[in-house]
Each structure stands twice: as structure tokens, then as C-alpha cells.
Coordinates of C-alpha atoms in Angstrom, one line a residue:
M10 CA 35.2 63.6 -56.4
E11 CA 34.7 66.9 -54.2
V12 CA 31.8 65.9 -52.8
R13 CA 32.8 62.5 -51.3
S14 CA 36.8 63.7 -50.1
E15 CA 34.0 66.8 -48.0
S16 CA 32.3 63.5 -47.3
T17 CA 34.4 61.5 -46.0
Q18 CA 36.4 63.8 -44.2
A19 CA 33.0 65.3 -41.8
R20 CA 33.3 61.3 -41.0
S21 CA 36.8 60.6 -40.0
D22 CA 35.7 64.5 -37.9
K23 CA 33.0 62.0 -36.3
L24 CA 35.5 58.7 -35.0
P25 CA 36.6 58.9 -31.4
P26 CA 39.9 59.3 -30.8
P27 CA 42.1 55.8 -30.9
V28 CA 43.2 53.8 -27.6
V29 CA 46.4 53.3 -27.4
P30 CA 47.6 50.2 -25.3
K31 CA 49.0 49.9 -22.5
P32 CA 52.0 48.4 -21.4
R33 CA 51.6 44.7 -20.5
V34 CA 53.3 45.1 -17.9
Q35 CA 51.2 47.9 -16.2
V36 CA 48.4 45.2 -16.8
W37 CA 49.9 43.0 -14.7
F38 CA 50.2 45.0 -12.0
V39 CA 46.5 46.0 -11.7
R40 CA 45.5 42.9 -11.2
V41 CA 48.1 42.1 -8.6
C42 CA 47.7 44.7 -6.7
S43 CA 43.8 43.2 -6.7
S44 CA 44.6 40.1 -6.0
I45 CA 46.2 41.2 -3.0
L46 CA 43.6 44.0 -1.7
V47 CA 40.0 41.2 -2.2
W48 CA 42.3 38.0 -0.6
T49 CA 43.4 40.6 3.0
C50 CA 39.4 42.0 3.1
L51 CA 38.4 38.3 3.3
V52 CA 41.3 37.3 5.2
Q53 CA 39.7 40.2 7.7
L54 CA 36.3 39.3 7.5
F55 CA 36.9 35.2 8.1
A56 CA 38.8 37.0 11.0
A57 CA 35.8 39.3 12.6
G58 CA 33.6 36.9 11.9
E59 CA 35.0 33.9 13.7
L60 CA 35.2 36.1 16.5
W61 CA 32.0 36.6 16.3
H62 CA 31.1 32.8 15.5
T63 CA 32.9 32.0 18.9
R64 CA 31.4 35.2 21.7
I65 CA 28.1 34.5 20.7
F66 CA 27.7 30.4 20.4
T67 CA 29.8 30.2 23.1
G68 CA 28.1 32.5 25.1
L69 CA 24.6 30.7 23.8
T70 CA 26.1 27.2 24.9
N71 CA 27.0 28.7 28.3
Q72 CA 23.9 29.8 28.7
I73 CA 22.0 26.8 27.9
S74 CA 24.5 24.8 30.1
R75 CA 23.1 27.1 32.9
F76 CA 19.6 25.3 32.5
S77 CA 20.0 21.2 30.8
V78 CA 19.9 18.3 32.5
P79 CA 22.9 16.3 31.6
V80 CA 21.4 13.3 29.3
E81 CA 22.6 9.6 30.9
P82 CA 24.3 7.5 27.9
V83 CA 21.8 5.3 26.7
P84 CA 22.9 1.8 27.9
L85 CA 23.5 -0.3 25.5
P86 CA 22.2 -4.4 24.8
P87 CA 23.2 -7.3 26.6
P88 CA 25.6 -9.1 23.8
L89 CA 23.9 -11.7 22.3
P90 CA 24.8 -14.6 22.8
P91 CA 26.9 -17.0 20.9
P92 CA 25.0 -19.0 18.2
R93 CA 25.0 -23.0 19.3
N94 CA 26.8 -25.0 16.9
Y95 CA 25.2 -28.3 16.0
T96 CA 24.1 -30.8 13.6
S97 CA 20.1 -30.5 13.4
N98 CA 18.1 -33.5 13.1
G99 CA 15.0 -32.1 11.4
I100 CA 12.6 -29.4 11.9
L101 CA 9.8 -29.3 14.5
L102 CA 6.4 -27.6 13.8
V103 CA 4.6 -27.1 16.4
S104 CA 0.9 -25.8 16.9
C105 CA -0.3 -24.7 20.8
N106 CA -3.8 -25.0 21.8
G107 CA -5.5 -23.3 24.4
G108 CA -5.3 -20.1 26.1
L109 CA -2.5 -18.2 26.3
N110 CA -0.8 -19.1 29.3
Q111 CA -1.7 -22.9 28.4
M112 CA 0.4 -22.0 25.2
R113 CA 2.9 -20.1 27.0
S114 CA 3.9 -23.1 29.3
A115 CA 3.7 -25.2 25.9
I116 CA 6.1 -23.0 24.3
C117 CA 8.7 -23.8 26.7
D118 CA 8.5 -27.5 26.8
M119 CA 8.8 -27.7 22.7
V120 CA 12.0 -25.0 23.0
T121 CA 13.1 -27.7 25.4
V122 CA 11.7 -30.9 23.5
A123 CA 14.1 -29.4 20.7
R124 CA 17.1 -28.2 22.2
L125 CA 16.5 -32.6 23.6
L126 CA 16.7 -33.6 20.2
N127 CA 19.0 -31.3 18.6
L128 CA 16.3 -29.9 16.3
T129 CA 14.9 -26.8 14.4
L130 CA 12.3 -25.3 15.5
V131 CA 10.2 -23.0 13.7
V132 CA 8.3 -20.0 16.3
P133 CA 5.2 -22.0 17.4
E134 CA 1.8 -21.2 15.9
L135 CA -1.4 -20.4 18.0
D136 CA -4.6 -21.3 18.4
K137 CA -6.9 -19.6 16.5
T138 CA -9.6 -21.7 16.4
S139 CA -10.9 -22.8 20.4
F140 CA -13.5 -21.0 22.6
W141 CA -11.3 -17.5 22.1
A142 CA -11.1 -17.8 18.8
D143 CA -7.9 -14.8 18.8
P144 CA -6.4 -14.6 15.4
S145 CA -3.4 -13.5 16.7
G146 CA -0.2 -14.7 15.7
F147 CA 3.6 -15.2 18.2
E148 CA 4.7 -11.8 17.3
D149 CA 0.9 -10.2 18.1
I150 CA 2.0 -11.1 21.4
F151 CA 5.7 -11.9 22.1
D152 CA 8.5 -10.5 20.9
V153 CA 10.0 -12.4 17.9
R154 CA 12.9 -11.3 17.6
H155 CA 14.5 -11.5 21.1
F156 CA 13.1 -15.1 21.5
I157 CA 15.3 -16.1 18.6
D158 CA 17.9 -14.0 19.6
S159 CA 17.6 -14.9 23.4
L160 CA 17.8 -19.0 23.0
R161 CA 20.5 -18.7 20.0
D162 CA 22.9 -20.3 22.0
E163 CA 20.4 -23.4 22.7
V164 CA 17.9 -23.8 20.0
R165 CA 18.2 -22.7 16.2
I166 CA 14.6 -21.2 16.1
L167 CA 13.3 -20.0 12.4
R168 CA 10.9 -17.6 11.9
R169 CA 8.9 -19.8 9.3
L170 CA 8.9 -23.3 7.8
P171 CA 11.4 -22.8 4.5
K172 CA 8.6 -23.4 1.5
R173 CA 9.8 -26.2 0.2
Y174 CA 8.2 -28.1 2.9
S175 CA 4.9 -26.4 3.0
R176 CA 1.4 -28.0 2.2
K177 CA 1.3 -25.5 -1.0
Y178 CA 4.4 -27.1 -2.7
G179 CA 2.2 -30.3 -1.9
Y180 CA 5.1 -31.5 1.0
Q181 CA 3.2 -34.7 2.9
M182 CA 4.0 -33.4 6.5
F183 CA 4.0 -35.8 9.4
E184 CA 1.5 -34.8 12.3
M185 CA 0.8 -36.0 15.8
P186 CA 0.0 -35.7 19.8
P187 CA 3.2 -35.8 21.8
V188 CA 2.1 -38.3 24.2
S189 CA 0.9 -36.2 27.7
W190 CA 3.3 -35.8 30.7
S191 CA 6.9 -37.3 29.0
D192 CA 9.9 -38.0 30.3
E193 CA 12.8 -37.1 27.7
N194 CA 13.3 -41.4 27.3
Y195 CA 9.6 -41.1 25.2
Y196 CA 11.3 -38.2 23.4
L197 CA 14.5 -39.6 22.5
K198 CA 13.6 -43.5 22.1
Q199 CA 10.1 -42.4 20.1
V200 CA 10.2 -39.6 18.7
L201 CA 13.7 -38.6 17.4
P202 CA 13.5 -42.1 15.3
L203 CA 10.8 -40.3 13.4
F204 CA 13.1 -37.2 12.4
S205 CA 14.6 -39.9 10.0
K206 CA 11.9 -40.9 8.4
H207 CA 10.7 -37.6 8.5
K208 CA 12.8 -34.0 7.7
V209 CA 9.2 -32.7 10.1
V210 CA 7.6 -32.9 13.0
H211 CA 4.2 -31.6 13.2
F212 CA 3.0 -31.3 17.3
N213 CA -0.3 -30.2 16.5
R214 CA -1.3 -30.2 20.6
T215 CA 1.2 -29.4 23.1
D216 CA -0.3 -28.8 26.6
T217 CA 1.2 -30.5 29.5
R218 CA 3.2 -32.7 26.7
L219 CA 6.3 -32.8 29.2
A220 CA 6.8 -34.0 32.2
N221 CA 6.9 -32.1 35.7
N222 CA 9.0 -34.8 37.4
G223 CA 11.6 -36.4 36.8
L224 CA 14.0 -34.6 34.1
P225 CA 17.7 -33.7 34.1
L226 CA 18.3 -30.2 36.0
A227 CA 19.2 -29.0 32.6
L228 CA 16.0 -29.6 31.3
Q229 CA 14.0 -28.1 33.7
W230 CA 17.1 -25.1 34.2
L231 CA 15.8 -24.4 30.5
R232 CA 12.0 -24.4 30.9
C233 CA 12.4 -21.7 33.6
R234 CA 15.0 -19.7 30.9
V235 CA 12.3 -19.5 28.0
N236 CA 9.5 -18.9 30.8
F237 CA 11.3 -16.2 32.1
Q238 CA 13.6 -14.4 29.7
G239 CA 13.2 -15.9 26.1
L240 CA 9.5 -14.4 26.7
K241 CA 8.8 -11.5 26.6
F242 CA 5.3 -9.8 25.4
T243 CA 5.8 -7.2 21.9
P244 CA 6.5 -3.8 23.0
Q245 CA 3.3 -2.1 22.5
L246 CA 1.6 -5.0 25.6
E247 CA 4.8 -3.8 27.8
A248 CA 4.2 -0.3 27.5
L249 CA 0.1 -0.8 28.5
G250 CA 1.0 -3.2 30.7
A251 CA 3.7 -1.2 32.8
K252 CA 1.2 1.8 32.2
L253 CA -1.4 -0.1 33.9
V254 CA 0.9 -0.8 37.0
R255 CA 2.3 2.0 37.0
I256 CA -2.2 4.5 37.4
L257 CA -2.5 1.5 40.2
Q258 CA 0.6 1.8 42.0
Q259 CA 0.0 5.6 42.4
R260 CA -3.2 5.2 44.3
G261 CA -1.2 3.1 47.0
P262 CA -0.7 -0.7 47.1
F263 CA -3.7 -3.5 45.6
V264 CA -4.6 -6.9 45.5
A265 CA -4.9 -8.1 42.1
L266 CA -7.8 -11.1 41.8
H267 CA -8.4 -13.8 39.2
L268 CA -11.9 -13.9 39.6
R269 CA -12.2 -16.9 36.9
Y270 CA -16.0 -16.6 36.3
E271 CA -16.6 -16.4 33.4
M272 CA -18.5 -18.2 30.2
D273 CA -16.2 -20.8 29.4
M274 CA -15.0 -21.8 32.4
L275 CA -18.7 -22.4 34.1
A276 CA -19.5 -24.3 30.6
F277 CA -17.0 -26.6 30.8
S278 CA -16.9 -26.9 34.4
G279 CA -20.4 -27.8 34.6
C280 CA -20.2 -25.3 37.2
T281 CA -24.0 -23.2 37.7
H282 CA -23.8 -22.8 41.6
G283 CA -25.7 -19.4 42.2
C284 CA -26.8 -19.2 38.3
S285 CA -30.4 -18.7 37.5
E286 CA -32.7 -22.6 36.0
E287 CA -31.8 -20.5 32.3
E288 CA -28.1 -19.2 33.0
A289 CA -27.7 -23.0 33.6
E290 CA -29.5 -24.5 31.0
E291 CA -27.3 -21.5 28.7
L292 CA -24.1 -23.0 30.0
K293 CA -25.3 -26.1 29.4
K294 CA -25.7 -25.6 25.3
M295 CA -22.8 -23.9 25.1
R296 CA -21.2 -27.4 26.6
Y297 CA -23.0 -29.7 24.4
T298 CA -22.0 -27.0 20.9
Y299 CA -18.3 -27.8 21.4
P300 CA -17.2 -31.9 20.6
W301 CA -13.9 -31.5 21.7
W302 CA -15.2 -31.1 25.1
R303 CA -15.4 -34.9 26.3
E304 CA -17.4 -34.3 30.0
K305 CA -21.2 -33.4 28.9
E306 CA -22.9 -34.4 31.6
I307 CA -21.5 -32.6 35.1
V308 CA -23.6 -33.0 38.5
S309 CA -22.4 -29.2 39.3
E310 CA -23.0 -29.4 43.4
E311 CA -21.5 -32.5 43.6
R312 CA -18.2 -30.5 42.3
R313 CA -18.5 -27.7 43.7
A314 CA -18.5 -30.0 47.4
Q315 CA -14.9 -31.7 45.6
G316 CA -13.5 -28.3 45.1
L317 CA -13.4 -28.6 41.2
C318 CA -15.2 -24.7 41.1
P319 CA -14.5 -21.3 40.5
L320 CA -15.9 -19.4 43.3
T321 CA -18.5 -17.4 42.7
P322 CA -18.2 -13.1 42.9
E323 CA -20.9 -13.6 46.4
E324 CA -18.4 -16.1 48.5
V325 CA -15.5 -14.0 47.3
A326 CA -16.8 -11.6 49.0
L327 CA -17.5 -13.0 52.0
V328 CA -13.1 -15.2 51.9
L329 CA -11.6 -12.0 51.0
K330 CA -13.3 -9.9 54.9
A331 CA -13.2 -13.2 56.3
L332 CA -8.9 -13.4 55.1
G333 CA -8.9 -9.6 57.1
F334 CA -9.1 -7.5 53.6
E335 CA -10.1 -3.5 54.7
K336 CA -13.2 -2.2 52.6
N337 CA -10.8 0.6 51.1
T338 CA -8.6 -2.5 49.2
Q339 CA -7.7 -1.8 46.4
I340 CA -8.4 -4.5 43.8
Y341 CA -7.8 -5.6 40.1
I342 CA -10.1 -7.4 38.5
A343 CA -7.7 -9.9 36.2
A344 CA -10.5 -11.7 34.0
G345 CA -12.1 -11.2 30.6
E346 CA -16.3 -10.6 30.9
I347 CA -17.7 -11.7 34.5
Y348 CA -20.4 -14.1 33.5
G349 CA -23.7 -12.2 34.1
S350 CA -21.7 -8.8 34.1
E351 CA -22.0 -6.0 36.5
H352 CA -25.3 -7.6 38.2
R353 CA -22.8 -10.3 39.7
L354 CA -20.0 -8.0 40.9
S355 CA -22.7 -5.9 43.2
V356 CA -21.9 -8.1 46.3
L357 CA -18.0 -8.1 46.0
R358 CA -18.2 -3.9 44.9
E359 CA -20.4 -3.4 47.8
A360 CA -18.3 -4.9 49.9
F361 CA -14.9 -3.7 48.0
P362 CA -15.9 -0.8 46.3
R363 CA -12.3 0.4 45.2
I364 CA -12.7 -2.0 42.5
V365 CA -11.3 -1.7 38.8
K366 CA -10.5 -3.0 35.7
K367 CA -8.6 -2.4 32.7
E368 CA -11.2 -0.8 31.3
M369 CA -11.9 2.2 34.2
L370 CA -8.5 2.4 34.3
L371 CA -7.3 3.0 30.2
E372 CA -8.8 4.9 27.6
S373 CA -10.4 3.5 25.4
A374 CA -8.5 4.8 22.5
E375 CA -5.8 2.9 24.1
L376 CA -6.9 -0.3 24.2
Q377 CA -9.1 -0.4 21.0
Q378 CA -5.9 -2.2 18.9
F379 CA -6.1 -5.5 21.5
Q380 CA -9.8 -5.7 21.9
N381 CA -11.4 -8.5 20.5
H382 CA -7.9 -10.6 20.8
S383 CA -8.0 -12.8 24.4
S384 CA -4.4 -13.6 24.2
Q385 CA -3.5 -10.0 23.6
M386 CA -6.0 -8.8 26.8
A387 CA -5.0 -11.7 29.0
A388 CA -1.3 -10.6 28.5
L389 CA -2.0 -7.1 30.2
D390 CA -3.6 -9.2 33.1
F391 CA -0.4 -11.1 33.2
M392 CA 1.4 -8.5 34.3
V393 CA -0.3 -6.5 36.4
S394 CA -0.9 -9.9 38.5
V395 CA 2.3 -11.0 38.8
A396 CA 3.6 -6.6 39.8
S397 CA 0.7 -6.9 42.2
N398 CA 1.1 -6.8 46.3
T399 CA -1.1 -9.6 46.8
F400 CA -2.5 -12.0 43.9
I401 CA -5.6 -14.5 44.6
P402 CA -6.8 -16.7 42.3
T403 CA -10.4 -18.0 42.9
Y404 CA -9.5 -21.2 40.2
D405 CA -6.5 -22.9 39.4
G406 CA -6.4 -22.9 35.8
N407 CA -3.7 -22.2 33.4
M408 CA -3.5 -18.1 34.5
A409 CA -3.0 -19.2 37.8
K410 CA -0.4 -21.6 37.5
V411 CA 2.3 -19.5 35.7
V412 CA 1.6 -16.5 37.7
E413 CA 2.0 -17.7 41.4
G414 CA 5.3 -19.6 39.3
H415 CA 6.3 -15.7 38.4
R416 CA 5.9 -14.4 41.8
R417 CA 7.8 -16.9 43.2
Y418 CA 10.6 -16.8 40.7
L419 CA 10.6 -13.1 41.6
G420 CA 11.3 -13.6 45.4
F421 CA 8.1 -15.8 46.3
K422 CA 5.3 -13.0 46.4
K423 CA 2.3 -12.9 48.8
T424 CA 0.1 -15.2 46.5
I425 CA -3.3 -16.5 48.2
L426 CA -4.0 -20.3 46.7
L427 CA -7.5 -20.7 47.9
D428 CA -8.6 -23.9 49.0
R429 CA -12.1 -24.3 47.4
K430 CA -13.2 -27.8 49.0
K431 CA -12.2 -26.1 52.6
L432 CA -13.5 -23.0 51.7
V433 CA -17.3 -24.6 50.2
E434 CA -17.4 -26.6 53.2
L435 CA -17.3 -23.2 55.5
L436 CA -19.2 -21.3 53.4
D437 CA -22.3 -23.4 53.6
L438 CA -21.8 -24.4 57.1
H439 CA -21.7 -20.1 57.8
H440 CA -24.6 -19.4 55.2
N441 CA -27.0 -22.6 57.1
K442 CA -26.0 -20.4 60.2
T443 CA -24.0 -23.2 61.7
L444 CA -21.1 -21.2 61.8
T445 CA -20.9 -17.5 63.5
W446 CA -18.9 -14.7 61.2
D447 CA -16.4 -15.3 64.1
Q448 CA -16.0 -18.4 63.5
F449 CA -15.9 -18.5 59.7
T450 CA -13.1 -15.6 59.6
V451 CA -11.0 -18.5 62.3
A452 CA -11.7 -20.9 60.2
V453 CA -11.0 -19.4 57.0
K454 CA -7.1 -17.7 58.1
A455 CA -6.5 -21.4 59.5
A456 CA -7.1 -22.7 56.2
H457 CA -4.6 -20.9 54.6
E458 CA -1.8 -20.1 56.9
R459 CA 0.6 -22.3 55.1
R460 CA -1.0 -20.9 51.2
T461 CA 0.5 -17.4 50.2
G462 CA 3.1 -18.9 47.9
A463 CA 5.9 -19.7 50.5
P464 CA 8.8 -21.4 48.8
T465 CA 7.2 -25.4 49.1
Q466 CA 8.5 -29.0 47.2
R467 CA 6.2 -30.0 44.4
R468 CA 4.3 -32.4 45.4
V469 CA 4.9 -35.6 43.3
I470 CA 2.4 -38.4 42.4
S471 CA 4.5 -40.6 39.7
D472 CA 1.5 -42.6 38.9
K473 CA -1.3 -39.6 38.6
P474 CA 1.1 -36.8 36.8
K475 CA -2.4 -34.4 36.3
E476 CA -3.2 -35.0 40.0
E477 CA 0.6 -33.0 41.3
D478 CA 2.0 -29.7 41.1
Y479 CA 2.6 -28.6 37.9
F480 CA 6.3 -27.3 37.1
Y481 CA 5.5 -24.0 36.2
A482 CA 3.4 -23.3 39.4
N483 CA 6.3 -24.1 41.0
P484 CA 9.7 -24.1 39.5
Q485 CA 12.2 -25.2 42.2
E486 CA 14.9 -26.3 40.4
C487 CA 15.4 -22.8 39.6
L488 CA 14.2 -21.1 42.5
C489 CA 17.3 -21.7 44.7
E490 CA 21.5 -22.4 44.3
G491 CA 24.1 -23.6 45.8
T492 CA 23.5 -24.3 49.6
N493 CA 20.5 -21.8 49.9
C494 CA 18.7 -24.7 48.5
H495 CA 18.6 -26.3 51.4
E496 CA 17.2 -23.3 53.5
L497 CA 14.7 -22.5 51.1
F498 CA 13.5 -26.4 50.9
G499 CA 15.4 -28.8 53.1
H500 CA 18.3 -31.5 53.3
R501 CA 15.1 -33.7 50.7
N502 CA 16.0 -31.6 48.2
S503 CA 19.4 -31.8 47.8
N504 CA 19.4 -33.6 44.2
L505 CA 18.3 -30.0 43.6
T506 CA 21.4 -27.8 43.5
H507 CA 23.5 -26.4 41.5

């Protein structure tokens, strides 16, 4: 018992003294004071921080503003026109044929036909099976969104044919080629009734299927609107075309020479003047390779005498010099591969050393995505040709005509329209030494004094529309307003005023 008590006593001596609890009022007071102190510090720090932030960033902003250039506000795109409200009579599917500019004109015509007949148009299919074998679709060349949106107050346009009307789903589509050079009566009386039997009609050929003349002004204006406003190239093509033009303009004024001395043109036209026997045979074989080309046996010299052949590069060199172009003239070759390559360009390049092509002005990497796509490469040549100081086509094909029309629309920019029939006669006389150089020069200039793309009326041959002036080369209805038409074309065109 005594031992236990001693042990207990020893443990009790080692225990800490008991804690005396603080009154609740004291604890509350300490907490309140601490909170006040913390909040006071925070407020002071915040105020100091704001002062520091304002001084530092205001000074920094002032320093930046001293060196910064005011940023112009980006203009908003123009508002879209309200969509036209109409009951569609059916769906029009079109497959264009030919090269880029033939298809371009056809697209304008097909939009106009769709508007006339109150149809819904599917974005046109482009030719992928012709000589050029270009796999490009519409959206690879043209800005499809702009095409649809900019024309929606005239025609409803679908990106693609609804699946239920596709051949894959067993739909039997009615196909037809419209009659060439047709007026609105043909489409209203013979084509429109087809849509009551067939919901979808497929036009499998579209070249020159609308008349040049005799159409209501509203339809002619729509053709122009599609051509000049509705069809824009893709942003990638537009950017590269603008770069080409910029490079050329930095070097000074330039001539765009549409030198249509290319293999397909020579083969199908039968023009072999200046070619060797081996080359002439090669071109003939190519013509026979394509069954859709009707003319097989062609006498080259007869066609040349009729002015139906493109001028050779050697002939072009003489003509340009006779027209007064100096040796230092900058010339852009707006064409594909010249038949005979650089060998056939040697005489022209000797006469005009500042000859350039897109392949010489752009890096190969820039053109790589457009290689093997003839229509996309042609789009670049188209933009350069439209922008050039002078445009000279050596053959009146589709590109020559469409570029001519664009240049008229842009203020009648100078376009020298070569009279090939007259030139062949003069060239042969000069070659035979019947005409001296001075006589040849005077005759060439006289023959082209009134062939510079100035305002003129389209030549109309009602029973031979293929031989009359092409609408897209001279869309006179779209080149004037009001009394300006009388000033440009004379009183005989009083029916053009609007």
C-alpha cells in the first residue's frame, strides 16, 4: 500500500499543470481583432497593386501607341441578297463539256435557263473526260459558296443532287443535249414540259446552247451577272493569280499573248504550217485517236488561207514588230505547253527577250498543287490576261473571246484582235519579197486600226449563229446604261437602254 502511494505520487509530480480555460469573450475579441488586421492589410495591398498596375500598364500602353500603326477596321462582307421565293418546276443537272472558258460560258447560260424555267439548279459538273483529262471539280476552280449565295435572289442552287434522284438509288434520269443557239421559246415550249414528266432533267452537253441575240434584256443581264460577279475563282487561285499580276506590274507594262500554238489546237484544226513531216503526221494521228472529232481529213494550207489557223510563233514575232512593239516589251505567254517547246519559241524570244511564263515567275512549289490540272492553270492565265495592259490572242478560241468580253466590261481595255486571214496574205507577200518591211508594217497597222476592243455592236447573222459575234466576247447589253448606250453604240442600239 505504501509503495503504490509513492508511485502514484511520483507520477502526479510529472504531469503538467492544468490549463485554465479562457473566457469566451476574450476568444471572440482576439478573433475579431485578427480579422480586422488581415482585411486592413489586404485592402492596403490591393490599393498599392492597383496603383502599380495603372502606372506600369499606362506607361507601357503609351509607349506601344507611339510606335503602333492604327489598324483599319476589316470591312464586313456585303449582305446577301434575299433568296427568291418561287415554286420550282424541277431540278436541272448539267454536265459541262470543253475547256475552262467554254465551260464558264456554259455555266452562265445554264443559270439563265434555270431562271427562265423556274428550276432548281445543281452545281454544274465539269468535264473530266475530254482531251485535257482534268479531274478538277467545280469547287476546285470556282468559289462554290459565293456562286450559290450571290445568285440566290435569282436561282435556287444545290451543291449536289439529292440522293433519292441518284442513279445509285435506281433513279432513271432523263438525259438530253439542248439544241445549240436556242432562244427562250425553245426552252419554254420544248424543254419545260419535260419537267412535268421527269422531276430531274440532265443536260449532257452545254456548249453554246443559248442564242447570242434575240433574248430579253433581263436574261442577257443575268448572263453577265453570273459571268462577271457570280463566278469567282477559289481563294487559292485568286491569291496566286494576284501575285502573278503583281510581279508583272512591278516590272512595268506587259502584253498578255495568248499563243494558242498547242498540240490539241493544231491537231483538231489540222493546221500544220511550219511543222515538219513527222510533226504533221503526229498531229494527224492524234486527230484520228478521238472519235468525237468529226473532221479527219483537213488540208492545212486551205484552212490557213481562210484565216482558220493560229499564227505560228515565228509569224507572231513579225506581226508584233510590225504593230510597233519594241524589243524590250514585256510579254507574258498565256498558254500551256507550246508545240515544239522552246525550239519553236526561239525566233519570238530573240525578237522579244523579255518573254515570261508563269513557270518562270513563280516557285515550283507554288504551282505544284495546280500541276496536271489544265483548267486551274488556265485560270491563272485568264486572270493575268484580263489584267494585262494589252491582250493579243493569236486564235479566236473560247479563252480569247471570254477574256475579250471581260476587258470590254472593265472599260474597253486594249485588246488587239488579229485579222488572221489578212495577216496570212501579208505575211506570204512579205516572205516572197513582194512587200518590203516598211510596206508590210504599214499594211499590218492599217488592218488593225479598228480592231482594238473599242465599243462596237455585235455582228448578227440570224441563220448562221456560229459565224456571228459571240455574246461573251461583246456583251454589249451589259456595257452601258441609259443615254451612255447611244454614245457608245449609236442610235441603232436604242433598244439596249435600261
